[in-house]
Amino acid sequence: MKTQVAIIGGGPSGLLLSQLLRKNGIDSVILERQTKDHVLSRIRAGVLERGLAALLKEAGCGARLEREGFIHKGTVLSFEDTQIGITFADHVDADVVVYGQTEVTRDLYEAHTAGNGKIEFKVKDVEIHDAKSETPYITYMAEGSARRIDCDFIAGCDGFHGVSRNTIPSNVREEFEKVYPFGWLGILSETPPVDDELIYASSPHGFALCSMRNANLSRYYIQCDSDDKVENWSDDAFWKELKRRIPQEAAQKLVTGPSIEKSIAPLRSFVCEPMQWGRLFLCGDAAHIVPPTGAKGLNTAASDVNYLYRALVQFYNKGDESSLKKYSETALARVWKAERFSWWMTSLLHRFPDQSPFDLKMQQAEIEFLRTSTAAQSVLAQNYVGLPY
Ligand code: APR
Ligand code: PHB
């Protein structure tokens, strides 16, 4: 098989890139190791920056988002009995859209099918060859037979556990990582959200987050130990712990119900430099991971896709390779800002097991500065709604 751009990974990054390329007459093939149902079963954050919403619209996948997405014009940070309401419009001309990542992925798959996009599911043994040449290719197994795709470029959209990143030689790659000493225990419940806005709550008992998917589907998280297990948490135990971490006013009106999904996610910050090697380009979780505080995972994957797709269009339409050559530099400049914001929000809102009394005082001073400084709130707002591409 021959294509212009071979895409490894049929998650949000790979699907969005394929859709944008197709809209610009560029042929691609996606190789996905799972089934479509498996990909769509993943529960992930649901706060979309305006840049991602615009990119989905540009890709022809924004209609349902426009209809069903909830525009959020602010968010709330609570610290015991102190609440800091951030109204985005006071600081920046933007807002965010609350719309589940699963729905984004579903919309992308629908558009891919409608556009007769090429994708192979349940592939195995994907291997990248000659990435440093002008004729790279991929070998893989599908339906028990050996396959090969010859292409001009390879997009590594295969997430943190994919093969693309490790195709870059270890003496070329530099990896930066921070593993946080706690996780997030999250549940989905078919209950009305506790508030119109998201509540990021910090308490002496740990962090909690009140989020939502729609008017009758809520998403809640509590910070838990890194080695905690879902089976340690009954629904009642979760609700009881959540109530003592969020503002009392919210706790009193919280509508509880049976969880329809319950899972624990570890928290890590990770960046791989560079994000390209020859004609291999990394996008999204293949190149970087953020802790979920601030919901920058999908949004930062989208900014990578934005840069790569526009660079590929420039190459195929004008023969100009300049943007491709500086893709990694361009993408990383924004990636690191998203990493910083996610690390800052995580450090501000969580209780760390080894926190010294001085560390706690620093956290409290940071919170008090945020509460009293318009400039500090403006910095939070600019990062939360998404820095410009
Ligand atoms: N061959 C083919 N497909 C692969 C391989 C492989 N060797 N390894 C991984 N994949 C697939 C996975 O099954 C997954 O569907 O690549 C896809 C990667 O998707 P994500 O992990 O979702 O990463 P990405 O598309 O970059 O999306 C980033 O989505 O998952 C969230 O937390 C993530 O919010 C972030 C955003
Ligand atoms: C979610 O709704 O799952 C969510 C929202 C905001 C975050 C993280 C997760 O920062």
Short mmCIF file of C-alpha atoms and ligand atoms in Angstrom, two decimals:
data_model
loop_
_atom_site.label_atom_id
_atom_site.label_comp_id
_atom_site.label_asym_id
_atom_site.label_seq_id
_atom_site.Cartn_x
_atom_site.Cartn_y
_atom_site.Cartn_z
CA MET A 1 0.00 0.00 0.00
CA LYS A 2 1.19 3.60 -0.67
CA THR A 3 0.01 6.80 0.93
CA GLN A 4 1.26 10.32 1.49
CA VAL A 5 1.03 10.32 5.31
CA ALA A 6 0.96 7.11 7.34
CA ILE A 7 -0.59 7.72 10.80
CA ILE A 8 0.08 5.34 13.67
CA GLY A 9 -2.72 5.59 16.24
CA GLY A 10 -6.48 6.05 15.85
CA GLY A 11 -7.03 8.18 18.95
CA PRO A 12 -7.94 11.88 18.88
CA SER A 13 -4.56 12.99 17.49
CA GLY A 14 -4.45 10.53 14.60
CA LEU A 15 -8.11 10.98 13.70
CA LEU A 16 -7.98 14.79 13.77
CA LEU A 17 -4.80 14.86 11.69
CA SER A 18 -6.26 12.44 9.12
CA GLN A 19 -9.46 14.49 8.83
CA LEU A 20 -7.63 17.81 8.39
CA LEU A 21 -5.29 16.30 5.77
CA ARG A 22 -8.21 14.81 3.85
CA LYS A 23 -9.94 18.20 3.86
CA ASN A 24 -6.84 19.49 2.08
CA GLY A 25 -6.58 16.69 -0.45
CA ILE A 26 -3.75 14.85 1.30
CA ASP A 27 -4.04 11.06 1.47
CA SER A 28 -3.43 9.22 4.75
CA VAL A 29 -3.90 5.79 6.32
CA ILE A 30 -4.40 5.18 10.06
CA LEU A 31 -3.07 2.06 11.77
CA GLU A 32 -4.80 1.35 15.10
CA ARG A 33 -3.94 -1.61 17.31
CA GLN A 34 -7.25 -1.73 19.17
CA THR A 35 -10.83 -2.00 17.96
CA LYS A 36 -12.92 1.12 17.39
CA ASP A 37 -15.18 0.18 20.31
CA HIS A 38 -12.15 -0.10 22.60
CA VAL A 39 -10.93 3.35 21.57
CA LEU A 40 -14.40 4.80 22.16
CA SER A 41 -14.64 3.18 25.59
CA ARG A 42 -11.92 5.43 27.01
CA ILE A 43 -13.14 8.05 29.50
CA ARG A 44 -11.02 11.21 29.38
CA ALA A 45 -11.19 14.92 30.28
CA GLY A 46 -13.86 17.05 28.68
CA VAL A 47 -12.72 20.68 28.58
CA LEU A 48 -11.97 21.94 25.06
CA GLU A 49 -9.94 25.07 24.39
CA ARG A 50 -11.33 27.39 21.71
CA GLY A 51 -8.39 26.42 19.47
CA LEU A 52 -9.43 22.77 19.50
CA ALA A 53 -13.09 23.66 18.95
CA ALA A 54 -12.07 25.76 15.92
CA LEU A 55 -9.87 22.97 14.56
CA LEU A 56 -12.71 20.45 14.87
CA LYS A 57 -14.96 22.88 12.96
CA GLU A 58 -12.23 23.32 10.31
CA ALA A 59 -12.09 19.53 10.04
CA GLY A 60 -15.84 19.42 9.47
CA CYS A 61 -16.47 17.74 12.84
CA GLY A 62 -17.82 20.62 14.90
CA ALA A 63 -21.61 20.40 14.37
CA ARG A 64 -22.55 18.27 17.41
CA LEU A 65 -20.03 20.12 19.54
CA GLU A 66 -21.77 23.38 18.57
CA ARG A 67 -25.16 21.86 19.47
CA GLU A 68 -24.31 19.92 22.60
CA GLY A 69 -21.16 21.49 24.02
CA PHE A 70 -21.51 23.61 27.16
CA ILE A 71 -19.74 26.97 26.93
CA HIS A 72 -18.07 27.73 30.25
CA LYS A 73 -17.19 31.35 30.92
CA GLY A 74 -15.32 30.70 34.15
CA THR A 75 -14.22 28.20 36.75
CA VAL A 76 -13.98 28.01 40.56
CA LEU A 77 -10.97 27.17 42.71
CA SER A 78 -11.82 26.46 46.35
CA PHE A 79 -9.47 26.22 49.29
CA GLU A 80 -11.37 25.12 52.42
CA ASP A 81 -13.73 28.05 53.12
CA THR A 82 -12.17 30.34 50.47
CA GLN A 83 -13.47 30.31 46.91
CA ILE A 84 -11.81 32.06 43.96
CA GLY A 85 -14.12 32.52 40.98
CA ILE A 86 -12.26 33.16 37.72
CA THR A 87 -14.36 34.84 35.02
CA PHE A 88 -12.44 34.39 31.81
CA ALA A 89 -13.90 37.49 30.09
CA ASP A 90 -12.39 39.69 32.84
CA HIS A 91 -8.97 38.70 31.54
CA VAL A 92 -9.11 37.27 28.01
CA ASP A 93 -11.49 37.20 25.05
CA ALA A 94 -12.12 33.46 25.15
CA ASP A 95 -13.98 30.73 26.97
CA VAL A 96 -13.91 26.92 26.97
CA VAL A 97 -16.37 24.26 25.84
CA VAL A 98 -17.24 21.31 28.09
CA TYR A 99 -17.73 18.27 25.82
CA GLY A 100 -16.48 14.78 26.56
CA GLN A 101 -13.33 13.59 24.76
CA THR A 102 -15.17 10.37 24.00
CA GLU A 103 -17.70 12.46 22.02
CA VAL A 104 -14.86 14.24 20.20
CA THR A 105 -13.43 10.86 19.23
CA ARG A 106 -16.88 9.60 18.20
CA ASP A 107 -17.42 12.66 15.98
CA LEU A 108 -13.99 12.18 14.42
CA TYR A 109 -14.70 8.52 13.67
CA GLU A 110 -18.05 9.41 12.10
CA ALA A 111 -16.38 12.00 9.85
CA HIS A 112 -13.60 9.56 8.98
CA THR A 113 -16.13 6.94 7.90
CA ALA A 114 -18.23 9.49 6.01
CA GLY A 115 -15.10 10.63 4.16
CA ASN A 116 -14.16 7.04 3.28
CA GLY A 117 -11.01 7.44 5.34
CA LYS A 118 -8.64 4.48 5.41
CA ILE A 119 -8.01 2.84 8.79
CA GLU A 120 -6.90 -0.63 9.83
CA PHE A 121 -7.88 -1.85 13.29
CA LYS A 122 -6.26 -4.57 15.41
CA VAL A 123 -2.91 -4.20 13.72
CA LYS A 124 0.13 -5.79 15.38
CA ASP A 125 3.92 -5.52 15.29
CA VAL A 126 3.97 -2.04 13.78
CA GLU A 127 7.52 -1.10 12.86
CA ILE A 128 8.86 2.14 11.38
CA HIS A 129 11.62 1.89 8.75
CA ASP A 130 13.93 4.44 7.05
CA ALA A 131 12.40 7.41 8.88
CA LYS A 132 15.56 9.39 8.06
CA SER A 133 15.14 8.75 4.32
CA GLU A 134 12.76 10.34 1.80
CA THR A 135 11.04 6.96 1.40
CA PRO A 136 10.08 5.81 4.88
CA TYR A 137 7.80 2.81 5.28
CA ILE A 138 5.93 0.87 7.94
CA THR A 139 5.60 -2.88 8.30
CA TYR A 140 2.89 -4.49 10.42
CA MET A 141 0.69 -7.55 10.82
CA ALA A 142 -3.03 -7.50 10.07
CA GLU A 143 -5.42 -10.45 9.89
CA GLY A 144 -2.46 -12.79 10.21
CA SER A 145 -0.57 -11.44 7.19
CA ALA A 146 2.49 -9.22 6.88
CA ARG A 147 1.72 -5.79 5.42
CA ARG A 148 3.74 -2.75 4.31
CA ILE A 149 2.83 0.91 3.81
CA ASP A 150 5.18 3.11 1.75
CA CYS A 151 4.70 6.80 2.46
CA ASP A 152 6.20 10.27 2.33
CA PHE A 153 5.78 10.98 6.05
CA ILE A 154 4.89 9.13 9.27
CA ALA A 155 2.81 10.73 12.06
CA GLY A 156 3.39 9.02 15.41
CA CYS A 157 -0.01 9.53 17.10
CA ASP A 158 0.25 6.29 19.08
CA GLY A 159 0.16 7.64 22.62
CA PHE A 160 2.53 7.17 25.52
CA HIS A 161 2.84 3.40 25.06
CA GLY A 162 3.24 3.45 21.29
CA VAL A 163 6.23 2.58 19.09
CA SER A 164 6.91 5.95 17.50
CA ARG A 165 8.78 7.76 20.27
CA ASN A 166 11.21 4.87 20.75
CA THR A 167 11.97 4.86 17.02
CA ILE A 168 13.96 8.01 17.72
CA PRO A 169 17.39 6.69 18.83
CA SER A 170 17.99 6.94 22.57
CA ASN A 171 21.15 9.00 21.96
CA VAL A 172 19.04 11.52 20.02
CA ARG A 173 16.04 11.57 22.37
CA GLU A 174 15.93 13.48 25.67
CA GLU A 175 13.05 12.67 28.01
CA PHE A 176 11.86 14.82 30.92
CA GLU A 177 9.57 13.27 33.54
CA LYS A 178 7.97 14.03 36.87
CA VAL A 179 5.81 11.37 38.56
CA TYR A 180 3.40 12.76 41.19
CA PRO A 181 2.99 10.86 44.50
CA PHE A 182 -0.77 10.46 44.10
CA GLY A 183 -3.47 9.52 41.58
CA TRP A 184 -7.02 10.57 40.70
CA LEU A 185 -9.97 8.31 41.51
CA GLY A 186 -12.72 9.31 39.11
CA ILE A 187 -16.37 8.33 38.74
CA LEU A 188 -19.11 8.99 36.24
CA SER A 189 -22.64 9.22 37.63
CA GLU A 190 -25.97 9.85 35.93
CA THR A 191 -26.70 12.79 38.24
CA PRO A 192 -27.00 16.54 37.62
CA PRO A 193 -23.72 18.45 38.02
CA VAL A 194 -23.31 20.09 41.43
CA ASP A 195 -22.56 23.50 39.87
CA ASP A 196 -22.72 25.26 36.51
CA GLU A 197 -18.94 25.66 36.55
CA LEU A 198 -16.14 23.21 37.33
CA ILE A 199 -14.95 23.30 40.94
CA TYR A 200 -11.26 22.57 41.57
CA ALA A 201 -11.16 21.97 45.35
CA SER A 202 -8.10 21.83 47.58
CA SER A 203 -8.57 20.68 51.20
CA PRO A 204 -6.47 19.26 54.05
CA HIS A 205 -7.90 15.88 52.98
CA GLY A 206 -6.63 16.31 49.42
CA PHE A 207 -7.78 17.51 46.02
CA ALA A 208 -11.23 17.03 44.46
CA LEU A 209 -12.76 18.09 41.14
CA CYS A 210 -16.43 18.51 40.26
CA SER A 211 -16.94 18.31 36.49
CA MET A 212 -19.63 17.20 34.08
CA ARG A 213 -20.47 15.74 30.65
CA ASN A 214 -24.06 16.97 30.28
CA ALA A 215 -27.08 18.07 32.35
CA ASN A 216 -27.49 14.56 33.71
CA LEU A 217 -24.01 13.11 33.59
CA SER A 218 -21.43 14.25 36.14
CA ARG A 219 -17.73 13.51 36.47
CA TYR A 220 -16.07 13.72 39.89
CA TYR A 221 -12.51 13.05 41.03
CA ILE A 222 -10.71 12.81 44.35
CA GLN A 223 -6.95 12.64 44.89
CA CYS A 224 -5.94 9.18 46.10
CA ASP A 225 -2.75 7.33 46.98
CA SER A 226 -0.63 6.21 44.04
CA ASP A 227 -1.11 2.57 45.04
CA ASP A 228 -4.83 2.86 45.84
CA LYS A 229 -7.25 0.44 44.16
CA VAL A 230 -10.73 1.06 42.77
CA GLU A 231 -12.02 -1.91 44.78
CA ASN A 232 -11.09 -0.06 47.97
CA TRP A 233 -13.76 2.53 47.19
CA SER A 234 -17.49 1.89 47.46
CA ASP A 235 -19.69 4.57 45.94
CA ASP A 236 -20.73 5.66 49.43
CA ALA A 237 -17.10 6.01 50.52
CA PHE A 238 -16.36 8.09 47.41
CA TRP A 239 -19.30 10.46 47.94
CA LYS A 240 -18.46 10.86 51.63
CA GLU A 241 -14.84 11.75 50.84
CA LEU A 242 -15.81 14.08 48.01
CA LYS A 243 -18.22 15.99 50.27
CA ARG A 244 -15.55 16.73 52.85
CA ARG A 245 -13.17 18.15 50.24
CA ILE A 246 -15.49 20.47 48.28
CA PRO A 247 -17.07 23.73 49.58
CA GLN A 248 -19.82 22.97 52.12
CA GLU A 249 -22.39 24.83 50.01
CA ALA A 250 -21.67 22.43 47.14
CA ALA A 251 -21.53 19.40 49.44
CA GLN A 252 -25.01 20.17 50.73
CA LYS A 253 -26.55 20.29 47.25
CA LEU A 254 -24.53 17.43 45.75
CA VAL A 255 -26.79 14.83 44.11
CA THR A 256 -25.21 11.40 44.54
CA GLY A 257 -26.02 8.20 42.69
CA PRO A 258 -24.52 4.90 41.53
CA SER A 259 -21.25 5.16 39.61
CA ILE A 260 -21.44 3.96 36.00
CA GLU A 261 -17.66 4.13 35.66
CA LYS A 262 -14.94 4.18 38.30
CA SER A 263 -11.19 4.27 37.63
CA ILE A 264 -7.87 5.46 38.99
CA ALA A 265 -5.38 7.39 36.83
CA PRO A 266 -1.76 8.06 37.76
CA LEU A 267 -0.40 11.60 37.41
CA ARG A 268 2.76 12.33 35.49
CA SER A 269 4.42 15.12 33.50
CA PHE A 270 6.48 13.92 30.55
CA VAL A 271 8.07 15.46 27.47
CA CYS A 272 10.20 13.89 24.75
CA GLU A 273 12.55 16.11 22.77
CA PRO A 274 12.77 16.27 19.82
CA MET A 275 9.26 15.57 18.49
CA GLN A 276 10.55 14.67 15.05
CA TRP A 277 13.26 12.50 13.52
CA GLY A 278 13.68 12.60 9.76
CA ARG A 279 10.20 12.15 8.30
CA LEU A 280 8.69 10.84 11.57
CA PHE A 281 6.65 13.42 13.51
CA LEU A 282 5.26 12.80 17.02
CA CYS A 283 1.86 14.23 18.05
CA GLY A 284 0.00 14.20 21.36
CA ASP A 285 0.61 11.63 24.08
CA ALA A 286 3.32 9.96 21.97
CA ALA A 287 5.46 13.00 22.77
CA HIS A 288 4.11 14.41 26.03
CA ILE A 289 1.88 13.74 29.02
CA VAL A 290 0.39 16.23 31.48
CA PRO A 291 -1.34 15.64 34.82
CA PRO A 292 -5.10 16.11 34.18
CA THR A 293 -5.33 19.23 36.39
CA GLY A 294 -6.36 21.84 33.84
CA ALA A 295 -7.36 19.34 31.12
CA LYS A 296 -4.43 20.05 28.79
CA GLY A 297 -3.90 16.53 27.38
CA LEU A 298 -6.26 16.57 24.41
CA ASN A 299 -5.84 20.32 23.93
CA THR A 300 -2.04 20.05 23.63
CA ALA A 301 -2.39 17.10 21.25
CA ALA A 302 -4.60 19.38 19.14
CA SER A 303 -1.96 22.11 18.98
CA ASP A 304 0.60 19.55 17.76
CA VAL A 305 -1.86 18.42 15.08
CA ASN A 306 -2.48 22.04 14.09
CA TYR A 307 1.22 22.69 13.51
CA LEU A 308 1.87 19.39 11.71
CA TYR A 309 -1.14 19.53 9.41
CA ARG A 310 -0.43 23.11 8.30
CA ALA A 311 3.25 22.23 7.70
CA LEU A 312 2.23 19.23 5.56
CA VAL A 313 -0.23 21.34 3.54
CA GLN A 314 2.55 23.91 2.97
CA PHE A 315 4.84 21.10 1.75
CA TYR A 316 2.35 19.45 -0.62
CA ASN A 317 0.78 22.67 -1.94
CA LYS A 318 3.89 24.86 -2.21
CA GLY A 319 6.85 22.47 -1.98
CA ASP A 320 7.91 24.46 1.08
CA GLU A 321 9.45 22.21 3.77
CA SER A 322 10.41 25.04 6.17
CA SER A 323 7.55 24.50 8.65
CA LEU A 324 8.13 20.74 8.66
CA LYS A 325 11.78 21.29 9.49
CA LYS A 326 10.88 23.39 12.55
CA TYR A 327 7.81 21.41 13.64
CA SER A 328 9.45 20.09 16.81
CA GLU A 329 10.71 23.53 17.87
CA THR A 330 7.32 25.12 17.17
CA ALA A 331 5.27 22.41 18.89
CA LEU A 332 7.55 22.16 21.94
CA ALA A 333 7.37 25.92 22.57
CA ARG A 334 3.64 25.52 23.31
CA VAL A 335 3.95 22.04 24.87
CA TRP A 336 6.25 23.31 27.61
CA LYS A 337 3.85 26.15 28.46
CA ALA A 338 1.04 23.63 28.84
CA GLU A 339 3.32 21.42 30.94
CA ARG A 340 4.12 24.36 33.19
CA PHE A 341 0.48 25.29 33.70
CA SER A 342 -0.55 21.68 34.41
CA TRP A 343 2.34 21.27 36.87
CA TRP A 344 1.48 24.61 38.56
CA MET A 345 -2.24 23.76 38.93
CA THR A 346 -1.30 20.30 40.28
CA SER A 347 1.23 21.74 42.73
CA LEU A 348 -1.21 24.42 43.90
CA LEU A 349 -4.22 22.20 44.49
CA HIS A 350 -2.93 18.87 45.80
CA ARG A 351 -1.58 17.83 49.19
CA PHE A 352 1.81 16.11 48.82
CA PRO A 353 2.60 13.27 51.26
CA ASP A 354 6.07 14.69 52.01
CA GLN A 355 4.91 18.31 52.22
CA SER A 356 6.84 20.20 54.93
CA PRO A 357 5.19 22.98 57.01
CA PHE A 358 7.19 25.44 54.90
CA ASP A 359 5.87 23.85 51.67
CA LEU A 360 2.34 24.24 53.02
CA LYS A 361 3.00 27.91 53.81
CA MET A 362 4.25 28.43 50.23
CA GLN A 363 1.08 26.81 48.88
CA GLN A 364 -1.08 29.03 51.10
CA ALA A 365 0.85 32.14 50.04
CA GLU A 366 0.38 31.20 46.37
CA ILE A 367 -3.36 30.79 46.97
CA GLU A 368 -3.61 34.12 48.81
CA PHE A 369 -1.70 35.86 46.00
CA LEU A 370 -4.06 34.31 43.43
CA ARG A 371 -7.06 35.41 45.50
CA THR A 372 -5.90 39.03 45.76
CA SER A 373 -4.06 39.61 42.46
CA THR A 374 -5.88 40.36 39.21
CA ALA A 375 -2.62 39.79 37.39
CA ALA A 376 -2.30 36.28 38.86
CA GLN A 377 -5.89 35.48 37.95
CA SER A 378 -5.26 36.77 34.43
CA VAL A 379 -2.31 34.41 34.02
CA LEU A 380 -4.49 31.50 35.15
CA ALA A 381 -7.32 32.51 32.80
CA GLN A 382 -5.02 32.89 29.77
CA ASN A 383 -3.55 29.43 30.31
CA TYR A 384 -6.83 27.74 31.20
CA VAL A 385 -8.68 28.88 28.03
CA GLY A 386 -5.59 27.99 25.99
CA LEU A 387 -2.62 30.03 24.79
CA PRO A 388 -2.70 30.97 21.10
CA TYR A 389 -1.35 28.45 18.56
N1 APR B 1 0.18 0.53 16.70
C1 APR B 1 -1.03 1.08 16.39
N2 APR B 1 -1.75 1.83 17.25
C2 APR B 1 -1.21 2.06 18.47
C3 APR B 1 0.05 1.54 18.87
C4 APR B 1 0.75 0.76 17.91
N3 APR B 1 1.95 0.24 18.19
N4 APR B 1 0.30 1.95 20.14
C5 APR B 1 -0.77 2.68 20.54
N5 APR B 1 -1.67 2.75 19.54
C6 APR B 1 -2.97 3.44 19.56
C7 APR B 1 -3.74 3.31 20.87
O1 APR B 1 -4.54 2.14 20.87
C8 APR B 1 -4.58 4.59 20.88
O2 APR B 1 -5.85 4.37 20.29
O3 APR B 1 -2.69 4.83 19.45
C9 APR B 1 -3.77 5.58 20.02
C10 APR B 1 -3.21 6.72 20.85
O4 APR B 1 -4.32 7.48 21.34
P1 APR B 1 -4.21 8.31 22.73
O5 APR B 1 -3.45 7.50 23.71
O6 APR B 1 -5.60 8.74 23.06
O7 APR B 1 -3.31 9.56 22.39
P2 APR B 1 -3.66 10.82 21.49
O8 APR B 1 -4.43 10.44 20.29
O9 APR B 1 -2.40 11.57 21.36
O10 APR B 1 -4.69 11.68 22.38
C11 APR B 1 -4.22 12.49 23.40
O11 APR B 1 -6.26 11.72 24.38
O12 APR B 1 -6.00 9.66 25.40
C12 APR B 1 -6.09 11.00 25.63
O13 APR B 1 -4.93 11.51 27.64
C13 APR B 1 -4.88 11.59 26.25
O14 APR B 1 -5.99 13.64 26.43
C14 APR B 1 -4.97 12.96 25.75
C15 APR B 1 -5.36 12.78 24.32
C1 PHB B 2 -13.13 16.02 33.24
O1 PHB B 2 -14.27 16.51 33.05
O2 PHB B 2 -12.91 14.79 33.12
C2 PHB B 2 -12.00 16.95 33.61
C3 PHB B 2 -12.22 18.32 33.61
C4 PHB B 2 -11.19 19.18 33.95
C5 PHB B 2 -9.96 18.65 34.30
C6 PHB B 2 -9.73 17.26 34.29
C7 PHB B 2 -10.76 16.41 33.95
O3 PHB B 2 -8.95 19.50 34.65
#
